[in-house]
Amino acid sequence: MNRALTTAMIGIGTAQAMKMPLTYVQTGKWDWSQVIQTGGMPSSHSSGVSALATYIAMKRGLSAIDFAVSSVFGAVVMYDAMGIRRAAGEIAVEVNDLDEQVERLAKHHPGIYHARRRKALKERLGHLPREVAGGALLGIAVGALSYFLEKK
C-alpha cells in the first residue's frame, strides 16, 4: 500500500464529503450532488495536495526531494484553482447571462432569431481564496493524522 497516495486520496474524499453538510448549513437542503461537484468549500484539490505534502514532510523531512516536488505541485494546483479555474467559472456566469438576455431581446424583436443553449455552462469551477485555505488546512490535518496513525 502506498501510504502517501492513500493519504492524498483521503484528503480529497474528506473535503468532498464535507461539502454536503456545509451546503446544508448554508441552504437548509441536502444536496447529494455536492459529493462530486467541483468548486465550493473546502477545496478538495487543496486538501489532497496539502495532505500529500504534509505526510511526506513528516515522513521524510523538509529537505526531501519528494517533499519539494509535492509542495511545488501543490502550489501550482492551488494557484490554478483560485486563478484560471475561478476565472473560467466567472466567464461561464457572464455567457449564461448573455444567453438569457439575447433570448429576451429576440422575443421582443420578431426578426431576431436566437436558439438558446440547451444546457448552461457550468459556473462553479474554481475556488475563492478562503475555500483553498480551508482545503489546505484540512489537508494538513489529514496528512499529520495519517503520519501519526502510521507510527502506532
PDB file of C-alpha atoms in Angstrom:
ATOM      1  CA  MET A   1       0.000   0.000   0.000  1.00  0.00           C
ATOM      2  CA  ASN A   2       1.268   3.472  -0.864  1.00  0.00           C
ATOM      3  CA  ARG A   3       0.548   5.450   2.306  1.00  0.00           C
ATOM      4  CA  ALA A   4       1.292   8.828   0.672  1.00  0.00           C
ATOM      5  CA  LEU A   5      -1.153   8.199  -2.169  1.00  0.00           C
ATOM      6  CA  THR A   6      -3.797   6.878   0.218  1.00  0.00           C
ATOM      7  CA  THR A   7      -3.360   9.954   2.422  1.00  0.00           C
ATOM      8  CA  ALA A   8      -3.861  12.299  -0.544  1.00  0.00           C
ATOM      9  CA  MET A   9      -6.983  10.402  -1.657  1.00  0.00           C
ATOM     10  CA  ILE A  10      -8.411  10.521   1.879  1.00  0.00           C
ATOM     11  CA  GLY A  11      -7.787  14.272   1.885  1.00  0.00           C
ATOM     12  CA  ILE A  12      -9.708  14.641  -1.372  1.00  0.00           C
ATOM     13  CA  GLY A  13     -12.547  12.370  -0.223  1.00  0.00           C
ATOM     14  CA  THR A  14     -12.877  14.079   3.141  1.00  0.00           C
ATOM     15  CA  ALA A  15     -13.129  17.510   1.522  1.00  0.00           C
ATOM     16  CA  GLN A  16     -15.739  16.298  -0.959  1.00  0.00           C
ATOM     17  CA  ALA A  17     -17.764  14.657   1.822  1.00  0.00           C
ATOM     18  CA  MET A  18     -17.644  17.843   3.912  1.00  0.00           C
ATOM     19  CA  LYS A  19     -19.242  19.872   1.102  1.00  0.00           C
ATOM     20  CA  MET A  20     -22.614  18.223   1.657  1.00  0.00           C
ATOM     21  CA  PRO A  21     -23.180  19.189   5.323  1.00  0.00           C
ATOM     22  CA  LEU A  22     -21.625  22.622   4.749  1.00  0.00           C
ATOM     23  CA  THR A  23     -24.084  23.206   1.893  1.00  0.00           C
ATOM     24  CA  TYR A  24     -26.907  22.033   4.158  1.00  0.00           C
ATOM     25  CA  VAL A  25     -25.917  24.592   6.798  1.00  0.00           C
ATOM     26  CA  GLN A  26     -25.993  27.348   4.163  1.00  0.00           C
ATOM     27  CA  THR A  27     -29.147  26.334   2.269  1.00  0.00           C
ATOM     28  CA  GLY A  28     -31.140  24.112   4.619  1.00  0.00           C
ATOM     29  CA  LYS A  29     -31.274  21.411   1.920  1.00  0.00           C
ATOM     30  CA  TRP A  30     -29.312  18.195   1.489  1.00  0.00           C
ATOM     31  CA  ASP A  31     -27.668  18.209  -1.926  1.00  0.00           C
ATOM     32  CA  TRP A  32     -26.034  14.845  -2.545  1.00  0.00           C
ATOM     33  CA  SER A  33     -24.514  16.094  -5.799  1.00  0.00           C
ATOM     34  CA  GLN A  34     -22.060  18.131  -3.705  1.00  0.00           C
ATOM     35  CA  VAL A  35     -20.046  14.944  -3.211  1.00  0.00           C
ATOM     36  CA  ILE A  36     -18.974  15.020  -6.882  1.00  0.00           C
ATOM     37  CA  GLN A  37     -19.152  18.776  -7.628  1.00  0.00           C
ATOM     38  CA  THR A  38     -16.157  20.983  -8.354  1.00  0.00           C
ATOM     39  CA  GLY A  39     -15.656  24.260  -6.525  1.00  0.00           C
ATOM     40  CA  GLY A  40     -17.020  25.121  -3.109  1.00  0.00           C
ATOM     41  CA  MET A  41     -15.807  24.814   0.462  1.00  0.00           C
ATOM     42  CA  PRO A  42     -13.403  23.180   1.184  1.00  0.00           C
ATOM     43  CA  SER A  43     -11.259  22.747  -1.921  1.00  0.00           C
ATOM     44  CA  SER A  44     -10.634  19.046  -2.399  1.00  0.00           C
ATOM     45  CA  HIS A  45      -7.714  19.853  -4.702  1.00  0.00           C
ATOM     46  CA  SER A  46      -6.047  21.844  -1.923  1.00  0.00           C
ATOM     47  CA  SER A  47      -6.867  19.203   0.645  1.00  0.00           C
ATOM     48  CA  GLY A  48      -5.342  16.401  -1.407  1.00  0.00           C
ATOM     49  CA  VAL A  49      -2.087  18.156  -2.263  1.00  0.00           C
ATOM     50  CA  SER A  50      -1.702  19.534   1.267  1.00  0.00           C
ATOM     51  CA  ALA A  51      -2.312  16.108   2.805  1.00  0.00           C
ATOM     52  CA  LEU A  52       0.313  14.625   0.486  1.00  0.00           C
ATOM     53  CA  ALA A  53       2.924  17.324   1.169  1.00  0.00           C
ATOM     54  CA  THR A  54       2.306  17.218   4.932  1.00  0.00           C
ATOM     55  CA  TYR A  55       2.596  13.447   5.110  1.00  0.00           C
ATOM     56  CA  ILE A  56       5.819  13.473   3.078  1.00  0.00           C
ATOM     57  CA  ALA A  57       7.293  16.320   5.167  1.00  0.00           C
ATOM     58  CA  MET A  58       6.619  14.428   8.372  1.00  0.00           C
ATOM     59  CA  LYS A  59       7.767  11.070   6.990  1.00  0.00           C
ATOM     60  CA  ARG A  60      10.874  12.131   5.063  1.00  0.00           C
ATOM     61  CA  GLY A  61      11.654  15.648   6.281  1.00  0.00           C
ATOM     62  CA  LEU A  62      11.535  19.108   4.762  1.00  0.00           C
ATOM     63  CA  SER A  63      14.782  18.571   2.846  1.00  0.00           C
ATOM     64  CA  ALA A  64      13.487  15.525   0.938  1.00  0.00           C
ATOM     65  CA  ILE A  65      13.157  15.853  -2.821  1.00  0.00           C
ATOM     66  CA  ASP A  66       9.680  14.291  -2.815  1.00  0.00           C
ATOM     67  CA  PHE A  67       8.539  16.955  -0.323  1.00  0.00           C
ATOM     68  CA  ALA A  68       9.847  19.660  -2.653  1.00  0.00           C
ATOM     69  CA  VAL A  69       8.082  18.110  -5.645  1.00  0.00           C
ATOM     70  CA  SER A  70       4.788  17.695  -3.792  1.00  0.00           C
ATOM     71  CA  SER A  71       4.985  21.264  -2.434  1.00  0.00           C
ATOM     72  CA  VAL A  72       5.581  22.825  -5.860  1.00  0.00           C
ATOM     73  CA  PHE A  73       2.864  20.619  -7.355  1.00  0.00           C
ATOM     74  CA  GLY A  74       0.519  21.701  -4.560  1.00  0.00           C
ATOM     75  CA  ALA A  75       1.261  25.383  -5.026  1.00  0.00           C
ATOM     76  CA  VAL A  76       0.500  25.127  -8.754  1.00  0.00           C
ATOM     77  CA  VAL A  77      -2.750  23.249  -8.114  1.00  0.00           C
ATOM     78  CA  MET A  78      -3.943  25.768  -5.504  1.00  0.00           C
ATOM     79  CA  TYR A  79      -2.954  28.765  -7.639  1.00  0.00           C
ATOM     80  CA  ASP A  80      -4.803  27.274 -10.606  1.00  0.00           C
ATOM     81  CA  ALA A  81      -7.927  26.626  -8.504  1.00  0.00           C
ATOM     82  CA  MET A  82      -8.077  30.278  -7.427  1.00  0.00           C
ATOM     83  CA  GLY A  83      -6.957  31.716 -10.748  1.00  0.00           C
ATOM     84  CA  ILE A  84      -7.689  30.120 -14.083  1.00  0.00           C
ATOM     85  CA  ARG A  85     -10.486  27.769 -12.986  1.00  0.00           C
ATOM     86  CA  ARG A  86     -12.199  30.512 -10.989  1.00  0.00           C
ATOM     87  CA  ALA A  87     -11.933  32.942 -13.931  1.00  0.00           C
ATOM     88  CA  ALA A  88     -13.420  30.310 -16.252  1.00  0.00           C
ATOM     89  CA  GLY A  89     -16.365  29.971 -13.853  1.00  0.00           C
ATOM     90  CA  GLU A  90     -16.881  33.741 -13.825  1.00  0.00           C
ATOM     91  CA  ILE A  91     -16.840  33.798 -17.638  1.00  0.00           C
ATOM     92  CA  ALA A  92     -19.435  31.000 -17.671  1.00  0.00           C
ATOM     93  CA  VAL A  93     -21.715  33.140 -15.464  1.00  0.00           C
ATOM     94  CA  GLU A  94     -21.452  36.005 -17.963  1.00  0.00           C
ATOM     95  CA  VAL A  95     -22.035  33.771 -21.002  1.00  0.00           C
ATOM     96  CA  ASN A  96     -25.096  32.163 -19.395  1.00  0.00           C
ATOM     97  CA  ASP A  97     -26.468  35.615 -18.500  1.00  0.00           C
ATOM     98  CA  LEU A  98     -25.791  36.906 -22.019  1.00  0.00           C
ATOM     99  CA  ASP A  99     -27.652  33.940 -23.486  1.00  0.00           C
ATOM    100  CA  GLU A 100     -30.712  34.822 -21.354  1.00  0.00           C
ATOM    101  CA  GLN A 101     -30.518  38.493 -22.347  1.00  0.00           C
ATOM    102  CA  VAL A 102     -30.318  37.703 -26.074  1.00  0.00           C
ATOM    103  CA  GLU A 103     -33.267  35.327 -25.736  1.00  0.00           C
ATOM    104  CA  ARG A 104     -35.357  38.081 -24.100  1.00  0.00           C
ATOM    105  CA  LEU A 105     -34.305  40.541 -26.806  1.00  0.00           C
ATOM    106  CA  ALA A 106     -35.258  38.065 -29.545  1.00  0.00           C
ATOM    107  CA  LYS A 107     -38.754  37.679 -28.045  1.00  0.00           C
ATOM    108  CA  HIS A 108     -39.307  41.455 -28.247  1.00  0.00           C
ATOM    109  CA  HIS A 109     -37.998  41.720 -31.813  1.00  0.00           C
ATOM    110  CA  PRO A 110     -39.582  39.089 -34.105  1.00  0.00           C
ATOM    111  CA  GLY A 111     -36.924  39.482 -36.823  1.00  0.00           C
ATOM    112  CA  ILE A 112     -34.150  38.337 -34.491  1.00  0.00           C
ATOM    113  CA  TYR A 113     -33.622  34.613 -34.178  1.00  0.00           C
ATOM    114  CA  HIS A 114     -31.830  33.117 -31.201  1.00  0.00           C
ATOM    115  CA  ALA A 115     -31.527  29.448 -30.336  1.00  0.00           C
ATOM    116  CA  ARG A 116     -30.862  29.254 -26.636  1.00  0.00           C
ATOM    117  CA  ARG A 117     -28.217  26.838 -25.414  1.00  0.00           C
ATOM    118  CA  ARG A 118     -29.750  23.554 -24.316  1.00  0.00           C
ATOM    119  CA  LYS A 119     -27.520  23.407 -21.294  1.00  0.00           C
ATOM    120  CA  ALA A 120     -25.989  26.300 -19.392  1.00  0.00           C
ATOM    121  CA  LEU A 121     -22.241  26.343 -18.921  1.00  0.00           C
ATOM    122  CA  LYS A 122     -21.025  25.053 -15.576  1.00  0.00           C
ATOM    123  CA  GLU A 123     -20.350  28.074 -13.387  1.00  0.00           C
ATOM    124  CA  ARG A 124     -18.823  26.574 -10.269  1.00  0.00           C
ATOM    125  CA  LEU A 125     -15.365  25.531 -11.395  1.00  0.00           C
ATOM    126  CA  GLY A 126     -12.782  27.220  -9.201  1.00  0.00           C
ATOM    127  CA  HIS A 127     -12.389  28.408  -5.647  1.00  0.00           C
ATOM    128  CA  LEU A 128     -12.342  31.524  -3.559  1.00  0.00           C
ATOM    129  CA  PRO A 129      -9.126  32.008  -1.575  1.00  0.00           C
ATOM    130  CA  ARG A 130     -10.914  31.034   1.668  1.00  0.00           C
ATOM    131  CA  GLU A 131     -12.065  27.762   0.089  1.00  0.00           C
ATOM    132  CA  VAL A 132      -8.485  26.962  -0.934  1.00  0.00           C
ATOM    133  CA  ALA A 133      -7.239  27.881   2.550  1.00  0.00           C
ATOM    134  CA  GLY A 134      -9.935  25.694   4.139  1.00  0.00           C
ATOM    135  CA  GLY A 135      -8.920  22.773   1.943  1.00  0.00           C
ATOM    136  CA  ALA A 136      -5.241  23.311   2.728  1.00  0.00           C
ATOM    137  CA  LEU A 137      -5.893  23.325   6.492  1.00  0.00           C
ATOM    138  CA  LEU A 138      -7.996  20.182   6.193  1.00  0.00           C
ATOM    139  CA  GLY A 139      -5.245  18.531   4.133  1.00  0.00           C
ATOM    140  CA  ILE A 140      -2.580  19.422   6.679  1.00  0.00           C
ATOM    141  CA  ALA A 141      -4.710  17.808   9.395  1.00  0.00           C
ATOM    142  CA  VAL A 142      -5.303  14.676   7.279  1.00  0.00           C
ATOM    143  CA  GLY A 143      -1.607  14.381   6.413  1.00  0.00           C
ATOM    144  CA  ALA A 144      -0.495  14.773  10.020  1.00  0.00           C
ATOM    145  CA  LEU A 145      -3.134  12.318  11.258  1.00  0.00           C
ATOM    146  CA  SER A 146      -2.055   9.769   8.660  1.00  0.00           C
ATOM    147  CA  TYR A 147       1.562  10.083   9.772  1.00  0.00           C
ATOM    148  CA  PHE A 148       0.742   9.729  13.470  1.00  0.00           C
ATOM    149  CA  LEU A 149      -1.579   6.753  12.891  1.00  0.00           C
ATOM    150  CA  GLU A 150       1.161   5.020  10.930  1.00  0.00           C
ATOM    151  CA  LYS A 151       3.533   5.416  13.854  1.00  0.00           C
ATOM    152  CA  LYS A 152       1.263   3.449  16.207  1.00  0.00           C
TER     153      LYS A 152
END
